[in-house]
């Protein structure tokens, strides 16, 4: 049975573990006898002598010892019983750590989310009940925000945006593809925000230490070399990369990435003007386009507004468009 097999794993091949090892094996044999005796005497809901029920109980007992069998690297006795105790302690500690990680990453975390939700309901929802009930019927945001999917960049949190104020889309590297690149989740959101909700402002927010921009700066320019979905997405900012390489070749990679983070915001702003229904509203001053840059390390925010001159911008002018209302929040 299972206890006999476990005892064999604890015994060295040359039987040199000594009297202390034999004592441990004797104790385990006694435990085996006790377990089997308990199985024999315990009441069951099936006729006495049911082989099926006995097998089920033995299987239950085996499941309790499965971790030991899987962790044979800690199972054999070494030259003394103290080393055996240390090995068993390491084995037990390992499983405690794994169980703790599972709990922290699963049920406990959702319990915390539940408490946050209930706190929101009590302290925000009921306090502003009329506002949230109106939101349940319709939305009329004045702003659209295009931000990065990075978990550290949460516009609602860092800018204090409230429910109903902002229509938001988040993607890798906060990019806006040009119209010529075809349909995407981002321009679908743009179409709805501008044509249906009639937002009055579009704010493109970039940030420092952007992984998407780093991927863009590292990738090869050859189309055939693109092997990931990320690379095929961030290539939408290839013009920003080319301009960065041209003007910052003497700088370090990190400095080039920081430059490209801001250059890509400018590229996305100008890509917005490739959509006729956006360009028309900007020209009529019904829609204003803004850029923003969040510095994670220093917790600063830079903001500027596109100064539209009433004409389309060609490739030679990319990155050199006029801006106004440039401010630095620190």
PDB file of C-alpha atoms in Angstrom:
ATOM      1  CA  UNK A   1       0.000   0.000   0.000  1.00  0.00           C
ATOM      2  CA  UNK A   2       0.866   3.694  -0.192  1.00  0.00           C
ATOM      3  CA  UNK A   3       2.614   3.909   3.202  1.00  0.00           C
ATOM      4  CA  UNK A   4       4.856   0.984   2.269  1.00  0.00           C
ATOM      5  CA  UNK A   5       5.872   2.784  -0.914  1.00  0.00           C
ATOM      6  CA  UNK A   6       6.601   6.008   0.989  1.00  0.00           C
ATOM      7  CA  UNK A   7       8.770   4.124   3.482  1.00  0.00           C
ATOM      8  CA  UNK A   8      10.868   2.718   0.612  1.00  0.00           C
ATOM      9  CA  UNK A   9      11.594   6.242  -0.612  1.00  0.00           C
ATOM     10  CA  UNK A  10      12.898   7.191   2.834  1.00  0.00           C
ATOM     11  CA  UNK A  11      15.370   4.281   3.011  1.00  0.00           C
ATOM     12  CA  UNK A  12      18.864   4.563   1.472  1.00  0.00           C
ATOM     13  CA  UNK A  13      19.939   1.838  -0.953  1.00  0.00           C
ATOM     14  CA  UNK A  14      22.796   0.717   1.305  1.00  0.00           C
ATOM     15  CA  UNK A  15      20.622   0.637   4.479  1.00  0.00           C
ATOM     16  CA  UNK A  16      23.113   2.922   6.239  1.00  0.00           C
ATOM     17  CA  UNK A  17      20.621   5.311   7.766  1.00  0.00           C
ATOM     18  CA  UNK A  18      20.984   3.661  11.166  1.00  0.00           C
ATOM     19  CA  UNK A  19      18.682   3.099  14.070  1.00  0.00           C
ATOM     20  CA  UNK A  20      17.071   6.551  13.869  1.00  0.00           C
ATOM     21  CA  UNK A  21      15.901   5.889  10.316  1.00  0.00           C
ATOM     22  CA  UNK A  22      14.539   2.512  11.359  1.00  0.00           C
ATOM     23  CA  UNK A  23      12.709   4.246  14.178  1.00  0.00           C
ATOM     24  CA  UNK A  24      11.041   6.593  11.733  1.00  0.00           C
ATOM     25  CA  UNK A  25      10.046   3.673   9.500  1.00  0.00           C
ATOM     26  CA  UNK A  26       8.623   1.816  12.513  1.00  0.00           C
ATOM     27  CA  UNK A  27       6.573   4.862  13.409  1.00  0.00           C
ATOM     28  CA  UNK A  28       5.251   5.051   9.887  1.00  0.00           C
ATOM     29  CA  UNK A  29       4.373   1.362   9.924  1.00  0.00           C
ATOM     30  CA  UNK A  30       2.448   1.965  13.136  1.00  0.00           C
ATOM     31  CA  UNK A  31       0.641   4.836  11.445  1.00  0.00           C
ATOM     32  CA  UNK A  32      -0.175   2.511   8.521  1.00  0.00           C
ATOM     33  CA  UNK A  33      -1.684  -0.029  10.904  1.00  0.00           C
ATOM     34  CA  UNK A  34      -3.671   2.696  12.646  1.00  0.00           C
ATOM     35  CA  UNK A  35      -5.049   4.078   9.370  1.00  0.00           C
ATOM     36  CA  UNK A  36      -6.036   0.641   8.093  1.00  0.00           C
ATOM     37  CA  UNK A  37      -7.682  -0.122  11.444  1.00  0.00           C
ATOM     38  CA  UNK A  38      -9.664   3.087  11.221  1.00  0.00           C
ATOM     39  CA  UNK A  39     -10.814   2.213   7.713  1.00  0.00           C
ATOM     40  CA  UNK A  40     -11.930  -1.215   8.893  1.00  0.00           C
ATOM     41  CA  UNK A  41     -13.939   0.090  11.862  1.00  0.00           C
ATOM     42  CA  UNK A  42     -15.433   3.297  10.414  1.00  0.00           C
ATOM     43  CA  UNK A  43     -19.204   3.219   9.618  1.00  0.00           C
ATOM     44  CA  UNK A  44     -20.200   3.467   5.963  1.00  0.00           C
ATOM     45  CA  UNK A  45     -23.477   3.843   4.106  1.00  0.00           C
ATOM     46  CA  UNK A  46     -22.960   0.735   2.014  1.00  0.00           C
ATOM     47  CA  UNK A  47     -23.147  -2.953   2.896  1.00  0.00           C
ATOM     48  CA  UNK A  48     -20.295  -4.192   5.061  1.00  0.00           C
ATOM     49  CA  UNK A  49     -17.351  -5.477   3.087  1.00  0.00           C
ATOM     50  CA  UNK A  50     -18.077  -3.244   0.067  1.00  0.00           C
ATOM     51  CA  UNK A  51     -14.878  -3.270  -1.941  1.00  0.00           C
ATOM     52  CA  UNK A  52     -15.900  -0.072  -3.727  1.00  0.00           C
ATOM     53  CA  UNK A  53     -16.141   1.924  -0.505  1.00  0.00           C
ATOM     54  CA  UNK A  54     -12.837   0.553   0.792  1.00  0.00           C
ATOM     55  CA  UNK A  55     -11.128   1.517  -2.419  1.00  0.00           C
ATOM     56  CA  UNK A  56     -12.626   5.020  -2.214  1.00  0.00           C
ATOM     57  CA  UNK A  57     -11.286   5.494   1.307  1.00  0.00           C
ATOM     58  CA  UNK A  58      -7.853   4.217   0.339  1.00  0.00           C
ATOM     59  CA  UNK A  59      -7.879   6.578  -2.635  1.00  0.00           C
ATOM     60  CA  UNK A  60      -8.734   9.464  -0.291  1.00  0.00           C
ATOM     61  CA  UNK A  61      -5.791   8.553   1.891  1.00  0.00           C
ATOM     62  CA  UNK A  62      -3.512   8.339  -1.117  1.00  0.00           C
ATOM     63  CA  UNK A  63      -4.511  11.825  -2.259  1.00  0.00           C
ATOM     64  CA  UNK A  64      -3.330  13.197   1.052  1.00  0.00           C
ATOM     65  CA  UNK A  65       0.135  11.763   0.427  1.00  0.00           C
ATOM     66  CA  UNK A  66       0.391  12.768  -3.275  1.00  0.00           C
ATOM     67  CA  UNK A  67       2.583  15.830  -2.609  1.00  0.00           C
ATOM     68  CA  UNK A  68       5.148  13.629  -0.897  1.00  0.00           C
ATOM     69  CA  UNK A  69       5.322  11.288  -3.859  1.00  0.00           C
ATOM     70  CA  UNK A  70       5.710  14.190  -6.283  1.00  0.00           C
ATOM     71  CA  UNK A  71       8.542  15.703  -4.301  1.00  0.00           C
ATOM     72  CA  UNK A  72      10.927  12.746  -4.210  1.00  0.00           C
ATOM     73  CA  UNK A  73      13.921  15.080  -4.280  1.00  0.00           C
ATOM     74  CA  UNK A  74      13.249  15.778  -0.590  1.00  0.00           C
ATOM     75  CA  UNK A  75      12.083  12.302   0.291  1.00  0.00           C
ATOM     76  CA  UNK A  76      15.147  10.144   0.922  1.00  0.00           C
ATOM     77  CA  UNK A  77      16.855  10.018   4.239  1.00  0.00           C
ATOM     78  CA  UNK A  78      20.451  11.165   4.241  1.00  0.00           C
ATOM     79  CA  UNK A  79      23.050  10.114   6.767  1.00  0.00           C
ATOM     80  CA  UNK A  80      21.147  11.393   9.822  1.00  0.00           C
ATOM     81  CA  UNK A  81      17.606  11.951  10.997  1.00  0.00           C
ATOM     82  CA  UNK A  82      18.293  15.693  11.291  1.00  0.00           C
ATOM     83  CA  UNK A  83      18.811  15.944   7.535  1.00  0.00           C
ATOM     84  CA  UNK A  84      15.537  14.079   7.047  1.00  0.00           C
ATOM     85  CA  UNK A  85      13.717  16.582   9.250  1.00  0.00           C
ATOM     86  CA  UNK A  86      15.251  19.490   7.322  1.00  0.00           C
ATOM     87  CA  UNK A  87      14.182  17.968   3.998  1.00  0.00           C
ATOM     88  CA  UNK A  88      10.626  17.438   5.210  1.00  0.00           C
ATOM     89  CA  UNK A  89      10.511  20.996   6.543  1.00  0.00           C
ATOM     90  CA  UNK A  90      11.599  22.392   3.178  1.00  0.00           C
ATOM     91  CA  UNK A  91       8.967  20.280   1.448  1.00  0.00           C
ATOM     92  CA  UNK A  92       6.196  21.497   3.741  1.00  0.00           C
ATOM     93  CA  UNK A  93       7.304  25.134   3.514  1.00  0.00           C
ATOM     94  CA  UNK A  94       7.315  24.962  -0.287  1.00  0.00           C
ATOM     95  CA  UNK A  95       3.672  23.965  -0.369  1.00  0.00           C
ATOM     96  CA  UNK A  96       2.705  26.642   2.114  1.00  0.00           C
ATOM     97  CA  UNK A  97       4.264  29.293  -0.124  1.00  0.00           C
ATOM     98  CA  UNK A  98       2.450  27.934  -3.188  1.00  0.00           C
ATOM     99  CA  UNK A  99      -0.879  27.857  -1.344  1.00  0.00           C
ATOM    100  CA  UNK A 100      -0.343  31.422  -0.147  1.00  0.00           C
ATOM    101  CA  UNK A 101       0.406  32.663  -3.652  1.00  0.00           C
ATOM    102  CA  UNK A 102      -2.716  30.988  -4.995  1.00  0.00           C
ATOM    103  CA  UNK A 103      -4.842  32.520  -2.287  1.00  0.00           C
ATOM    104  CA  UNK A 104      -3.348  35.992  -2.760  1.00  0.00           C
ATOM    105  CA  UNK A 105      -3.750  35.885  -6.521  1.00  0.00           C
ATOM    106  CA  UNK A 106      -7.249  34.439  -6.483  1.00  0.00           C
ATOM    107  CA  UNK A 107     -10.064  34.456  -3.968  1.00  0.00           C
ATOM    108  CA  UNK A 108      -8.499  36.892  -1.509  1.00  0.00           C
ATOM    109  CA  UNK A 109      -7.897  39.478  -4.210  1.00  0.00           C
ATOM    110  CA  UNK A 110     -11.480  39.267  -5.420  1.00  0.00           C
ATOM    111  CA  UNK A 111     -12.625  39.651  -1.841  1.00  0.00           C
ATOM    112  CA  UNK A 112     -10.645  42.886  -1.714  1.00  0.00           C
ATOM    113  CA  UNK A 113     -12.237  44.001  -4.988  1.00  0.00           C
ATOM    114  CA  UNK A 114     -15.636  43.220  -3.528  1.00  0.00           C
ATOM    115  CA  UNK A 115     -14.941  45.432  -0.517  1.00  0.00           C
ATOM    116  CA  UNK A 116     -13.796  48.257  -2.786  1.00  0.00           C
ATOM    117  CA  UNK A 117     -16.975  47.973  -4.819  1.00  0.00           C
ATOM    118  CA  UNK A 118     -19.171  47.995  -1.721  1.00  0.00           C
ATOM    119  CA  UNK A 119     -17.266  51.036  -0.469  1.00  0.00           C
ATOM    120  CA  UNK A 120     -17.887  52.791  -3.806  1.00  0.00           C
ATOM    121  CA  UNK A 121     -21.569  51.930  -3.637  1.00  0.00           C
ATOM    122  CA  UNK A 122     -21.904  53.259  -0.106  1.00  0.00           C
ATOM    123  CA  UNK A 123     -19.703  56.344  -0.297  1.00  0.00           C
ATOM    124  CA  UNK A 124     -20.123  57.405  -3.936  1.00  0.00           C
ATOM    125  CA  UNK A 125     -23.138  55.812  -5.599  1.00  0.00           C
ATOM    126  CA  UNK A 126     -25.676  56.475  -2.860  1.00  0.00           C
ATOM    127  CA  UNK A 127     -24.193  59.891  -2.116  1.00  0.00           C
ATOM    128  CA  UNK A 128     -24.679  60.906  -5.783  1.00  0.00           C
ATOM    129  CA  UNK A 129     -27.651  58.701  -6.559  1.00  0.00           C
ATOM    130  CA  UNK A 130     -29.389  61.109  -8.936  1.00  0.00           C
ATOM    131  CA  UNK A 131     -26.202  61.555 -10.999  1.00  0.00           C
ATOM    132  CA  UNK A 132     -25.610  57.811 -11.383  1.00  0.00           C
ATOM    133  CA  UNK A 133     -29.256  57.149 -12.215  1.00  0.00           C
ATOM    134  CA  UNK A 134     -29.030  59.744 -15.001  1.00  0.00           C
ATOM    135  CA  UNK A 135     -25.864  58.055 -16.271  1.00  0.00           C
ATOM    136  CA  UNK A 136     -27.753  54.760 -16.403  1.00  0.00           C
ATOM    137  CA  UNK A 137     -29.999  56.321 -19.065  1.00  0.00           C
ATOM    138  CA  UNK A 138     -27.452  58.106 -21.266  1.00  0.00           C
ATOM    139  CA  UNK A 139     -23.931  59.524 -21.484  1.00  0.00           C
ATOM    140  CA  UNK A 140     -22.754  62.889 -22.789  1.00  0.00           C
ATOM    141  CA  UNK A 141     -19.007  63.190 -22.097  1.00  0.00           C
ATOM    142  CA  UNK A 142     -17.146  66.294 -23.255  1.00  0.00           C
ATOM    143  CA  UNK A 143     -13.765  64.562 -23.397  1.00  0.00           C
ATOM    144  CA  UNK A 144     -12.321  61.542 -25.112  1.00  0.00           C
ATOM    145  CA  UNK A 145      -9.045  60.172 -23.721  1.00  0.00           C
ATOM    146  CA  UNK A 146      -6.687  57.893 -25.650  1.00  0.00           C
ATOM    147  CA  UNK A 147      -4.201  56.402 -23.187  1.00  0.00           C
ATOM    148  CA  UNK A 148      -1.790  53.514 -22.828  1.00  0.00           C
ATOM    149  CA  UNK A 149      -2.895  50.118 -21.524  1.00  0.00           C
ATOM    150  CA  UNK A 150       0.003  50.189 -19.028  1.00  0.00           C
ATOM    151  CA  UNK A 151      -1.315  49.285 -15.556  1.00  0.00           C
ATOM    152  CA  UNK A 152       0.590  52.188 -14.001  1.00  0.00           C
ATOM    153  CA  UNK A 153      -1.179  54.769 -16.153  1.00  0.00           C
ATOM    154  CA  UNK A 154      -4.757  55.128 -14.959  1.00  0.00           C
ATOM    155  CA  UNK A 155      -6.162  58.435 -16.288  1.00  0.00           C
ATOM    156  CA  UNK A 156      -9.287  58.259 -14.153  1.00  0.00           C
ATOM    157  CA  UNK A 157      -7.116  57.995 -11.055  1.00  0.00           C
ATOM    158  CA  UNK A 158      -4.250  60.397 -11.780  1.00  0.00           C
ATOM    159  CA  UNK A 159      -6.486  63.068 -13.362  1.00  0.00           C
ATOM    160  CA  UNK A 160      -9.499  62.572 -11.114  1.00  0.00           C
ATOM    161  CA  UNK A 161     -11.878  61.821 -13.980  1.00  0.00           C
ATOM    162  CA  UNK A 162     -15.379  60.923 -12.824  1.00  0.00           C
ATOM    163  CA  UNK A 163     -17.929  58.497 -14.324  1.00  0.00           C
ATOM    164  CA  UNK A 164     -19.667  60.097 -17.290  1.00  0.00           C
ATOM    165  CA  UNK A 165     -16.989  62.755 -17.885  1.00  0.00           C
ATOM    166  CA  UNK A 166     -14.712  60.928 -20.313  1.00  0.00           C
ATOM    167  CA  UNK A 167     -15.066  58.419 -23.128  1.00  0.00           C
ATOM    168  CA  UNK A 168     -11.875  56.391 -23.013  1.00  0.00           C
ATOM    169  CA  UNK A 169      -9.890  53.998 -25.171  1.00  0.00           C
ATOM    170  CA  UNK A 170      -6.639  52.394 -24.003  1.00  0.00           C
ATOM    171  CA  UNK A 171      -4.181  50.506 -26.166  1.00  0.00           C
ATOM    172  CA  UNK A 172      -0.491  49.630 -26.257  1.00  0.00           C
ATOM    173  CA  UNK A 173       1.541  52.875 -26.496  1.00  0.00           C
ATOM    174  CA  UNK A 174      -1.571  55.113 -26.774  1.00  0.00           C
ATOM    175  CA  UNK A 175      -1.463  55.094 -30.576  1.00  0.00           C
ATOM    176  CA  UNK A 176      -3.903  56.437 -33.161  1.00  0.00           C
ATOM    177  CA  UNK A 177      -3.471  54.683 -36.537  1.00  0.00           C
ATOM    178  CA  UNK A 178      -4.019  56.806 -39.644  1.00  0.00           C
ATOM    179  CA  UNK A 179      -7.243  56.312 -41.579  1.00  0.00           C
ATOM    180  CA  UNK A 180      -5.393  54.568 -44.408  1.00  0.00           C
ATOM    181  CA  UNK A 181      -4.442  51.681 -42.105  1.00  0.00           C
ATOM    182  CA  UNK A 182      -8.026  50.468 -41.988  1.00  0.00           C
ATOM    183  CA  UNK A 183     -10.434  49.579 -39.180  1.00  0.00           C
ATOM    184  CA  UNK A 184      -9.239  49.129 -35.610  1.00  0.00           C
ATOM    185  CA  UNK A 185     -10.711  49.237 -32.137  1.00  0.00           C
ATOM    186  CA  UNK A 186      -9.239  52.708 -31.682  1.00  0.00           C
ATOM    187  CA  UNK A 187     -10.770  54.382 -34.725  1.00  0.00           C
ATOM    188  CA  UNK A 188     -14.078  52.634 -34.061  1.00  0.00           C
ATOM    189  CA  UNK A 189     -14.095  54.306 -30.642  1.00  0.00           C
ATOM    190  CA  UNK A 190     -13.102  57.599 -32.265  1.00  0.00           C
ATOM    191  CA  UNK A 191     -15.985  57.386 -34.713  1.00  0.00           C
ATOM    192  CA  UNK A 192     -18.508  56.790 -31.948  1.00  0.00           C
ATOM    193  CA  UNK A 193     -17.088  59.483 -29.671  1.00  0.00           C
ATOM    194  CA  UNK A 194     -16.890  62.189 -32.340  1.00  0.00           C
ATOM    195  CA  UNK A 195     -19.917  61.445 -34.525  1.00  0.00           C
ATOM    196  CA  UNK A 196     -22.388  60.114 -31.964  1.00  0.00           C
ATOM    197  CA  UNK A 197     -21.371  61.538 -28.593  1.00  0.00           C
ATOM    198  CA  UNK A 198     -19.962  64.708 -30.168  1.00  0.00           C
ATOM    199  CA  UNK A 199     -17.135  65.111 -27.678  1.00  0.00           C
ATOM    200  CA  UNK A 200     -15.488  68.524 -27.687  1.00  0.00           C
ATOM    201  CA  UNK A 201     -11.961  67.456 -26.739  1.00  0.00           C
ATOM    202  CA  UNK A 202      -9.626  64.573 -27.549  1.00  0.00           C
ATOM    203  CA  UNK A 203      -6.644  64.086 -25.226  1.00  0.00           C
ATOM    204  CA  UNK A 204      -3.845  61.678 -26.206  1.00  0.00           C
ATOM    205  CA  UNK A 205      -1.840  60.715 -23.101  1.00  0.00           C
ATOM    206  CA  UNK A 206       1.629  59.168 -23.315  1.00  0.00           C
ATOM    207  CA  UNK A 207       3.942  58.289 -20.451  1.00  0.00           C
ATOM    208  CA  UNK A 208       7.526  57.560 -19.451  1.00  0.00           C
ATOM    209  CA  UNK A 209       8.993  54.042 -19.466  1.00  0.00           C
ATOM    210  CA  UNK A 210       6.514  52.882 -22.109  1.00  0.00           C
ATOM    211  CA  UNK A 211       7.059  49.230 -23.023  1.00  0.00           C
ATOM    212  CA  UNK A 212       5.281  49.645 -26.350  1.00  0.00           C
ATOM    213  CA  UNK A 213       7.644  52.421 -27.431  1.00  0.00           C
ATOM    214  CA  UNK A 214      10.643  50.371 -26.297  1.00  0.00           C
ATOM    215  CA  UNK A 215       9.402  47.492 -28.487  1.00  0.00           C
ATOM    216  CA  UNK A 216       9.040  49.916 -31.393  1.00  0.00           C
ATOM    217  CA  UNK A 217      12.569  51.246 -30.965  1.00  0.00           C
ATOM    218  CA  UNK A 218      14.067  47.733 -30.781  1.00  0.00           C
ATOM    219  CA  UNK A 219      12.239  46.125 -33.691  1.00  0.00           C
ATOM    220  CA  UNK A 220      13.778  45.732 -37.133  1.00  0.00           C
ATOM    221  CA  UNK A 221      12.413  47.885 -39.934  1.00  0.00           C
ATOM    222  CA  UNK A 222      12.015  44.864 -42.216  1.00  0.00           C
ATOM    223  CA  UNK A 223       8.340  43.892 -42.461  1.00  0.00           C
ATOM    224  CA  UNK A 224       9.182  40.169 -42.580  1.00  0.00           C
ATOM    225  CA  UNK A 225      10.917  40.382 -39.209  1.00  0.00           C
ATOM    226  CA  UNK A 226       7.748  41.258 -37.312  1.00  0.00           C
ATOM    227  CA  UNK A 227       6.752  38.177 -35.366  1.00  0.00           C
ATOM    228  CA  UNK A 228       4.435  39.442 -32.640  1.00  0.00           C
ATOM    229  CA  UNK A 229       1.066  41.150 -32.439  1.00  0.00           C
ATOM    230  CA  UNK A 230       2.712  43.916 -30.429  1.00  0.00           C
ATOM    231  CA  UNK A 231       5.205  44.690 -33.193  1.00  0.00           C
ATOM    232  CA  UNK A 232       2.465  44.714 -35.809  1.00  0.00           C
ATOM    233  CA  UNK A 233       0.571  47.235 -33.676  1.00  0.00           C
ATOM    234  CA  UNK A 234       3.328  49.635 -32.609  1.00  0.00           C
ATOM    235  CA  UNK A 235       4.492  49.960 -36.226  1.00  0.00           C
ATOM    236  CA  UNK A 236       1.663  52.509 -36.440  1.00  0.00           C
ATOM    237  CA  UNK A 237       4.183  54.879 -34.839  1.00  0.00           C
ATOM    238  CA  UNK A 238       7.008  54.102 -37.279  1.00  0.00           C
ATOM    239  CA  UNK A 239       7.234  57.754 -38.391  1.00  0.00           C
ATOM    240  CA  UNK A 240       7.869  58.776 -34.793  1.00  0.00           C
ATOM    241  CA  UNK A 241      10.640  56.173 -34.625  1.00  0.00           C
ATOM    242  CA  UNK A 242      12.284  57.384 -37.844  1.00  0.00           C
ATOM    243  CA  UNK A 243      12.236  60.988 -36.669  1.00  0.00           C
ATOM    244  CA  UNK A 244      13.623  59.986 -33.275  1.00  0.00           C
ATOM    245  CA  UNK A 245      16.483  58.023 -34.849  1.00  0.00           C
ATOM    246  CA  UNK A 246      17.293  60.940 -37.133  1.00  0.00           C
ATOM    247  CA  UNK A 247      17.501  63.546 -34.383  1.00  0.00           C
ATOM    248  CA  UNK A 248      18.802  61.544 -31.403  1.00  0.00           C
ATOM    249  CA  UNK A 249      21.336  59.104 -32.874  1.00  0.00           C
ATOM    250  CA  UNK A 250      23.961  60.409 -30.434  1.00  0.00           C
ATOM    251  CA  UNK A 251      21.809  59.687 -27.373  1.00  0.00           C
ATOM    252  CA  UNK A 252      21.454  56.508 -25.302  1.00  0.00           C
ATOM    253  CA  UNK A 253      18.666  54.025 -25.982  1.00  0.00           C
ATOM    254  CA  UNK A 254      16.716  55.167 -22.890  1.00  0.00           C
ATOM    255  CA  UNK A 255      16.975  58.800 -23.978  1.00  0.00           C
ATOM    256  CA  UNK A 256      15.854  57.888 -27.472  1.00  0.00           C
ATOM    257  CA  UNK A 257      12.826  56.066 -26.057  1.00  0.00           C
ATOM    258  CA  UNK A 258      11.874  59.083 -23.954  1.00  0.00           C
ATOM    259  CA  UNK A 259      12.090  61.295 -27.038  1.00  0.00           C
ATOM    260  CA  UNK A 260      10.018  58.821 -29.060  1.00  0.00           C
ATOM    261  CA  UNK A 261       7.355  58.657 -26.332  1.00  0.00           C
ATOM    262  CA  UNK A 262       6.591  62.333 -26.947  1.00  0.00           C
ATOM    263  CA  UNK A 263       7.141  62.132 -30.696  1.00  0.00           C
ATOM    264  CA  UNK A 264       4.555  59.350 -30.929  1.00  0.00           C
ATOM    265  CA  UNK A 265       1.985  61.546 -29.176  1.00  0.00           C
ATOM    266  CA  UNK A 266       2.557  64.201 -31.844  1.00  0.00           C
ATOM    267  CA  UNK A 267       2.227  61.519 -34.530  1.00  0.00           C
ATOM    268  CA  UNK A 268      -1.074  60.303 -33.063  1.00  0.00           C
ATOM    269  CA  UNK A 269      -2.412  63.855 -32.880  1.00  0.00           C
ATOM    270  CA  UNK A 270      -1.641  64.386 -36.553  1.00  0.00           C
ATOM    271  CA  UNK A 271      -3.078  60.975 -37.447  1.00  0.00           C
ATOM    272  CA  UNK A 272      -6.364  62.173 -35.972  1.00  0.00           C
ATOM    273  CA  UNK A 273      -6.525  64.769 -38.737  1.00  0.00           C
ATOM    274  CA  UNK A 274      -6.500  62.024 -41.395  1.00  0.00           C
ATOM    275  CA  UNK A 275     -10.115  61.294 -40.454  1.00  0.00           C
ATOM    276  CA  UNK A 276     -12.300  63.778 -42.421  1.00  0.00           C
ATOM    277  CA  UNK A 277     -15.021  63.960 -39.788  1.00  0.00           C
ATOM    278  CA  UNK A 278     -12.414  64.858 -37.148  1.00  0.00           C
ATOM    279  CA  UNK A 279     -10.568  67.371 -39.319  1.00  0.00           C
ATOM    280  CA  UNK A 280     -13.845  69.088 -40.201  1.00  0.00           C
ATOM    281  CA  UNK A 281     -14.875  69.563 -36.596  1.00  0.00           C
ATOM    282  CA  UNK A 282     -11.391  70.782 -35.631  1.00  0.00           C
ATOM    283  CA  UNK A 283     -11.484  73.302 -38.481  1.00  0.00           C
ATOM    284  CA  UNK A 284     -14.877  74.572 -37.289  1.00  0.00           C
ATOM    285  CA  UNK A 285     -13.537  74.759 -33.716  1.00  0.00           C
ATOM    286  CA  UNK A 286     -16.117  72.285 -32.524  1.00  0.00           C
ATOM    287  CA  UNK A 287     -13.377  69.869 -31.484  1.00  0.00           C
ATOM    288  CA  UNK A 288      -9.977  70.493 -29.899  1.00  0.00           C
ATOM    289  CA  UNK A 289      -7.063  68.067 -29.823  1.00  0.00           C
ATOM    290  CA  UNK A 290      -4.618  67.914 -26.926  1.00  0.00           C
ATOM    291  CA  UNK A 291      -1.489  66.005 -25.991  1.00  0.00           C
ATOM    292  CA  UNK A 292      -0.394  64.938 -22.520  1.00  0.00           C
ATOM    293  CA  UNK A 293       2.696  63.253 -21.076  1.00  0.00           C
ATOM    294  CA  UNK A 294       2.799  61.633 -17.635  1.00  0.00           C
ATOM    295  CA  UNK A 295       6.215  61.193 -16.002  1.00  0.00           C
ATOM    296  CA  UNK A 296       5.874  58.146 -13.740  1.00  0.00           C
ATOM    297  CA  UNK A 297       9.088  58.696 -11.789  1.00  0.00           C
ATOM    298  CA  UNK A 298       8.690  62.376 -10.984  1.00  0.00           C
ATOM    299  CA  UNK A 299       4.873  62.468 -10.992  1.00  0.00           C
ATOM    300  CA  UNK A 300       4.615  65.416 -13.382  1.00  0.00           C
ATOM    301  CA  UNK A 301       2.178  66.014 -16.232  1.00  0.00           C
ATOM    302  CA  UNK A 302       2.851  68.003 -19.399  1.00  0.00           C
ATOM    303  CA  UNK A 303      -0.117  69.217 -21.473  1.00  0.00           C
ATOM    304  CA  UNK A 304      -0.444  71.054 -24.790  1.00  0.00           C
ATOM    305  CA  UNK A 305      -3.091  71.811 -27.418  1.00  0.00           C
ATOM    306  CA  UNK A 306      -2.853  71.535 -31.188  1.00  0.00           C
ATOM    307  CA  UNK A 307      -2.896  74.983 -32.838  1.00  0.00           C
ATOM    308  CA  UNK A 308      -4.710  74.081 -36.020  1.00  0.00           C
ATOM    309  CA  UNK A 309      -4.038  76.413 -38.941  1.00  0.00           C
ATOM    310  CA  UNK A 310      -6.903  75.330 -41.156  1.00  0.00           C
ATOM    311  CA  UNK A 311      -4.891  73.180 -43.558  1.00  0.00           C
ATOM    312  CA  UNK A 312      -3.872  69.567 -43.787  1.00  0.00           C
ATOM    313  CA  UNK A 313      -0.409  68.587 -42.534  1.00  0.00           C
ATOM    314  CA  UNK A 314       1.871  66.660 -44.865  1.00  0.00           C
ATOM    315  CA  UNK A 315       4.669  64.248 -43.946  1.00  0.00           C
ATOM    316  CA  UNK A 316       7.357  66.932 -43.981  1.00  0.00           C
ATOM    317  CA  UNK A 317       5.550  68.820 -41.238  1.00  0.00           C
ATOM    318  CA  UNK A 318       5.036  65.857 -38.952  1.00  0.00           C
ATOM    319  CA  UNK A 319       6.329  66.683 -35.486  1.00  0.00           C
ATOM    320  CA  UNK A 320       6.591  70.391 -36.289  1.00  0.00           C
ATOM    321  CA  UNK A 321       2.923  71.361 -35.891  1.00  0.00           C
ATOM    322  CA  UNK A 322       2.124  74.441 -33.840  1.00  0.00           C
ATOM    323  CA  UNK A 323       0.957  74.071 -30.278  1.00  0.00           C
ATOM    324  CA  UNK A 324      -0.615  76.404 -27.762  1.00  0.00           C
ATOM    325  CA  UNK A 325      -1.609  76.430 -24.092  1.00  0.00           C
ATOM    326  CA  UNK A 326       1.522  74.477 -23.217  1.00  0.00           C
ATOM    327  CA  UNK A 327       1.665  73.857 -19.471  1.00  0.00           C
ATOM    328  CA  UNK A 328       3.637  71.753 -17.003  1.00  0.00           C
ATOM    329  CA  UNK A 329       1.934  70.406 -13.867  1.00  0.00           C
ATOM    330  CA  UNK A 330       4.271  69.577 -11.032  1.00  0.00           C
TER     331      UNK A 330
END
